[in-house]
PDB file of C-alpha atoms in Angstrom:
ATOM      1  CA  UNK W   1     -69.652-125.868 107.316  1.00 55.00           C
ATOM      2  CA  UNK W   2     -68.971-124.725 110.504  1.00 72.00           C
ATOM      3  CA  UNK W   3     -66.012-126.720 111.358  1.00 70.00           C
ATOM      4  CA  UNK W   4     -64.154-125.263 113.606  1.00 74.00           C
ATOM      5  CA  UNK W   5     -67.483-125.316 115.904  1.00 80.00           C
ATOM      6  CA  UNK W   6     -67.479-128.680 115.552  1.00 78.00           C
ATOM      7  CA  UNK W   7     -64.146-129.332 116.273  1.00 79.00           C
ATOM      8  CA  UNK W   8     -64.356-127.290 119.420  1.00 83.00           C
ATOM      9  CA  UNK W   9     -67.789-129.058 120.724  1.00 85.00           C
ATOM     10  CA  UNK W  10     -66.315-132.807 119.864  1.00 84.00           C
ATOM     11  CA  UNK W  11     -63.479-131.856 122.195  1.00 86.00           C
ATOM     12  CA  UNK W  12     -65.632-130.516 124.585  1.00 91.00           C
ATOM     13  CA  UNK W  13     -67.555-133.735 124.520  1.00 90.00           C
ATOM     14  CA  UNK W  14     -64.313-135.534 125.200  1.00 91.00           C
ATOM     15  CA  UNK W  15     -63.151-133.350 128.016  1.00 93.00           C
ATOM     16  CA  UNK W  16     -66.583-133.943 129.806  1.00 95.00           C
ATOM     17  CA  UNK W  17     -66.393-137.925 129.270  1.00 94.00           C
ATOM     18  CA  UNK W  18     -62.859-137.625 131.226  1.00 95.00           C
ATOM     19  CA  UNK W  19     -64.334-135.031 134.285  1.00 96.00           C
ATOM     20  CA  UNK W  20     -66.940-137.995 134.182  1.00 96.00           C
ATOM     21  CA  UNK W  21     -64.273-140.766 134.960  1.00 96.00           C
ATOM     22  CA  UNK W  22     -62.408-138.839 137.273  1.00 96.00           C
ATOM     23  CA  UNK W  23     -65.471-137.739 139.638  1.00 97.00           C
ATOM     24  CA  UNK W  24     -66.115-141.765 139.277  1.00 96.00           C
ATOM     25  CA  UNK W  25     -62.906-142.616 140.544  1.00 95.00           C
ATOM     26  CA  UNK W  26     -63.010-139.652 143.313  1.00 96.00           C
ATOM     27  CA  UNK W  27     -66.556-140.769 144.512  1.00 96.00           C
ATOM     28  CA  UNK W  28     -64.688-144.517 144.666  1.00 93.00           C
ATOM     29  CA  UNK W  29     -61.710-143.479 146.008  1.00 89.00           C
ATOM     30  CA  UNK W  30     -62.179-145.223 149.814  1.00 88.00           C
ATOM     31  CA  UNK W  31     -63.883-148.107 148.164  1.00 85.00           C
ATOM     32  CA  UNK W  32     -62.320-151.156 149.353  1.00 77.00           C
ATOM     33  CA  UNK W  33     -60.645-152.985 145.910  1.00 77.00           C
ATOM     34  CA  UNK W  34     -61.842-150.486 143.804  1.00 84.00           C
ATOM     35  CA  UNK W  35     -60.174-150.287 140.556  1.00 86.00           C
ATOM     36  CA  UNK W  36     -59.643-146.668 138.909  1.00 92.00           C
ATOM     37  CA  UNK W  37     -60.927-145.973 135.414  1.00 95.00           C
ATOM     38  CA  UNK W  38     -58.887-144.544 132.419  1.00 95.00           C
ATOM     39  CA  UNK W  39     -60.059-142.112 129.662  1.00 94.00           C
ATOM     40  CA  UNK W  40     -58.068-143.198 126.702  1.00 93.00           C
ATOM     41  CA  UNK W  41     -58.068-140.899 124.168  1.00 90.00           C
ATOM     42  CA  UNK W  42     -57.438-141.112 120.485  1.00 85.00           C
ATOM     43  CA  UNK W  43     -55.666-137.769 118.186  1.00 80.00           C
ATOM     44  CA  UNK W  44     -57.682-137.918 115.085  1.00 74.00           C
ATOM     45  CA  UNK W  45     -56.202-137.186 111.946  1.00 65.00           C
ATOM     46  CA  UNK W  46     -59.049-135.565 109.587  1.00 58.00           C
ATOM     47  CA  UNK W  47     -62.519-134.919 111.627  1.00 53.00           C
ATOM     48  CA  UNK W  48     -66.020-134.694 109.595  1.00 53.00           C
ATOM     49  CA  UNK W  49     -67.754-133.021 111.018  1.00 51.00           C
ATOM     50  CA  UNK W  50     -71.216-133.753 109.978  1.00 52.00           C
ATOM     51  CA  UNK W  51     -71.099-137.279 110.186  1.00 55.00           C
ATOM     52  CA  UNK W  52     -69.125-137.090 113.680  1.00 52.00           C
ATOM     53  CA  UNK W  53     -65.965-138.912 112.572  1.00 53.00           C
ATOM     54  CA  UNK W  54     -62.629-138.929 110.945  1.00 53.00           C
ATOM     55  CA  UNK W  55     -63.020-138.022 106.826  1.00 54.00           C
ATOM     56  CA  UNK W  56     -62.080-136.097 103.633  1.00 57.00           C
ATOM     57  CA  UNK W  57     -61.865-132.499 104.479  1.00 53.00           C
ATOM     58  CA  UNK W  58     -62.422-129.675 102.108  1.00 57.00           C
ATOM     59  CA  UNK W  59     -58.735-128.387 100.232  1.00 58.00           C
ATOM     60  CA  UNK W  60     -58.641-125.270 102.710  1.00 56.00           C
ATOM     61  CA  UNK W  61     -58.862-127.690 105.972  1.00 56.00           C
ATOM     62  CA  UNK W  62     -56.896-130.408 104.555  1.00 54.00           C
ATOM     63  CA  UNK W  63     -53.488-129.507 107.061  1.00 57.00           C
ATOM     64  CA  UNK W  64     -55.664-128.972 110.217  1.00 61.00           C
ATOM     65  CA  UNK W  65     -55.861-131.587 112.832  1.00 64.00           C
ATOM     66  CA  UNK W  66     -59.039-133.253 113.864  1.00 69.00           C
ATOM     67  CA  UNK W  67     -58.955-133.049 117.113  1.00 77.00           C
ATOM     68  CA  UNK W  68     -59.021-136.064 119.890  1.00 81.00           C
ATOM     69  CA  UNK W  69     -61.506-138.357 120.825  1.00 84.00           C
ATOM     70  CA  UNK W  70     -62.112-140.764 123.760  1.00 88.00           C
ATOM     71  CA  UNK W  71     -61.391-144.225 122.218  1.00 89.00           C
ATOM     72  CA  UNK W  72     -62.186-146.053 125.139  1.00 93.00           C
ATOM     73  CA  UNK W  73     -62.905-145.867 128.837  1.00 94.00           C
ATOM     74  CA  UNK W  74     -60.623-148.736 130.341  1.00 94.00           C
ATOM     75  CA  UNK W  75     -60.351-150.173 133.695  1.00 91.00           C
ATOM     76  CA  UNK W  76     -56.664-150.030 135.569  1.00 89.00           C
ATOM     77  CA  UNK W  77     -57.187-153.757 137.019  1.00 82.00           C
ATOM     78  CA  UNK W  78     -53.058-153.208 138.532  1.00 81.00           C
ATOM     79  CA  UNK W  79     -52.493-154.479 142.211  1.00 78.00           C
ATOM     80  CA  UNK W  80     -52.754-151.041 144.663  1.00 77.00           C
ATOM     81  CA  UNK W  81     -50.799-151.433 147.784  1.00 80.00           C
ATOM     82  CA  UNK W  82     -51.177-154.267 150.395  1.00 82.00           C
ATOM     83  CA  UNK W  83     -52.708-153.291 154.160  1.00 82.00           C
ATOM     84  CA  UNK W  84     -52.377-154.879 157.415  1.00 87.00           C
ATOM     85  CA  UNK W  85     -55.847-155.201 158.360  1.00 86.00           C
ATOM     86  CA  UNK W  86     -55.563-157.252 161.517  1.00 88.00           C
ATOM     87  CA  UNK W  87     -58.465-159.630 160.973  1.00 87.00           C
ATOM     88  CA  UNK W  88     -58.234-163.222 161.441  1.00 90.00           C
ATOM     89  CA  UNK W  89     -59.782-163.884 157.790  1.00 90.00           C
ATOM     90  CA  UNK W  90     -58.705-160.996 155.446  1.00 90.00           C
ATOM     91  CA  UNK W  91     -57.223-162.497 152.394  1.00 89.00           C
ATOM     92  CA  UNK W  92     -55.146-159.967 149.651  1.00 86.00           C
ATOM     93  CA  UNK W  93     -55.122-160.900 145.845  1.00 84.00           C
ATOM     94  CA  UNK W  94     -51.902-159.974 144.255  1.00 84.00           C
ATOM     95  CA  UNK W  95     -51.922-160.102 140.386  1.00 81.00           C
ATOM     96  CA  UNK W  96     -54.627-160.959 138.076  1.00 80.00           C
ATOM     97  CA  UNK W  97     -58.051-162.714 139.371  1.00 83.00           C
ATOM     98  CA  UNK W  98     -60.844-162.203 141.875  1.00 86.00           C
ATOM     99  CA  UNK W  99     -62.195-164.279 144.478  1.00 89.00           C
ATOM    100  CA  UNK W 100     -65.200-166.002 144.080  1.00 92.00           C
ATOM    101  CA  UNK W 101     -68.402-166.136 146.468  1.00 89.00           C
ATOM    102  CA  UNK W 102     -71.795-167.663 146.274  1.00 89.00           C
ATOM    103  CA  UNK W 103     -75.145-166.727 148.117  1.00 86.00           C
ATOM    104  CA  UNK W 104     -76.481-170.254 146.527  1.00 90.00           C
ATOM    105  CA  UNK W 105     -78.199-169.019 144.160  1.00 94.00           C
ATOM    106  CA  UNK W 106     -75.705-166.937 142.048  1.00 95.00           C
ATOM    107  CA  UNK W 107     -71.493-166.622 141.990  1.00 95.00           C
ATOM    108  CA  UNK W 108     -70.649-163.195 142.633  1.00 92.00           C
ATOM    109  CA  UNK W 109     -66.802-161.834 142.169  1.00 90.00           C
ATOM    110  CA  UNK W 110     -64.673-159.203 143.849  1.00 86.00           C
ATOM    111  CA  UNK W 111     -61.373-158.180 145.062  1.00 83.00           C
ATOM    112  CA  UNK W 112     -62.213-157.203 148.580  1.00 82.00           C
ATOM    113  CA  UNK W 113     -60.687-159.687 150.980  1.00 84.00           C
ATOM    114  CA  UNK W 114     -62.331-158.863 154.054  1.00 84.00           C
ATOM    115  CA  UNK W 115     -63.982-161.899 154.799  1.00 85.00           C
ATOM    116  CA  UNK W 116     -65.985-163.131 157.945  1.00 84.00           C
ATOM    117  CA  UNK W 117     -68.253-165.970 159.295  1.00 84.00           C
ATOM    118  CA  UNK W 118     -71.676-165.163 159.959  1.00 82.00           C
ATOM    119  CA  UNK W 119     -74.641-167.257 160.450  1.00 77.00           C
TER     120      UNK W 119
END
């Protein structure tokens, strides 16, 4: 078994999954109420590496790490900073919760509070 070939691809895996959520949240970035993602990841303590998971190693490999995982990809839903926008409508939601809008036909929700009157 080639494990330490393993162990290096898994954490390459890992690494790209996090590039992946950071060029999200770049790309994002001037989106109004956009909320930043998180790669969480998770130190395994054995890795198997044939079956792509935390297991029994083999005597020799029993004190080497298993690497890290992403255990989840989580969204930071904290309240960024207020701005004066200057329009007559423009609401801000501070804590948790979203506004809720309606075309008629379906409820949509969202954190942007520029709001306006049109026909």
């Amino acid at each position: 078994m080639l494990y330490g070939l393993y162990l290096s691809a898994n954490g390459a895996a890992a690494q790209s999954t996090r590039l992946d959520v950071i060029a999200n949240n770049l790309a994002n970035a001037d989106t109004t109420a956009f909320k930043r993602d998180l790669a969480v990841f998770q130190a395994n303590r054995t890795f198997d590496a044939e079956r792509g998971r935390g297991g029994e190693l083999p005597h020799q490999l029993q004190k080497h790490t298993g690497g890290s995982t992403v255990h989840a990809v989580v969204t930071d839903h904290s309240t960024g900073p207020l701005e004066v926008t200057g329009g007559m409508l423009d609401v801000a939601v501070t804590g948790p919760g979203f506004l809720k809008f309606t075309d008629g036909r379906q409820q949509y929700l969202s954190r942007d509070g520029r709001l306006d009157i049109t026909p």
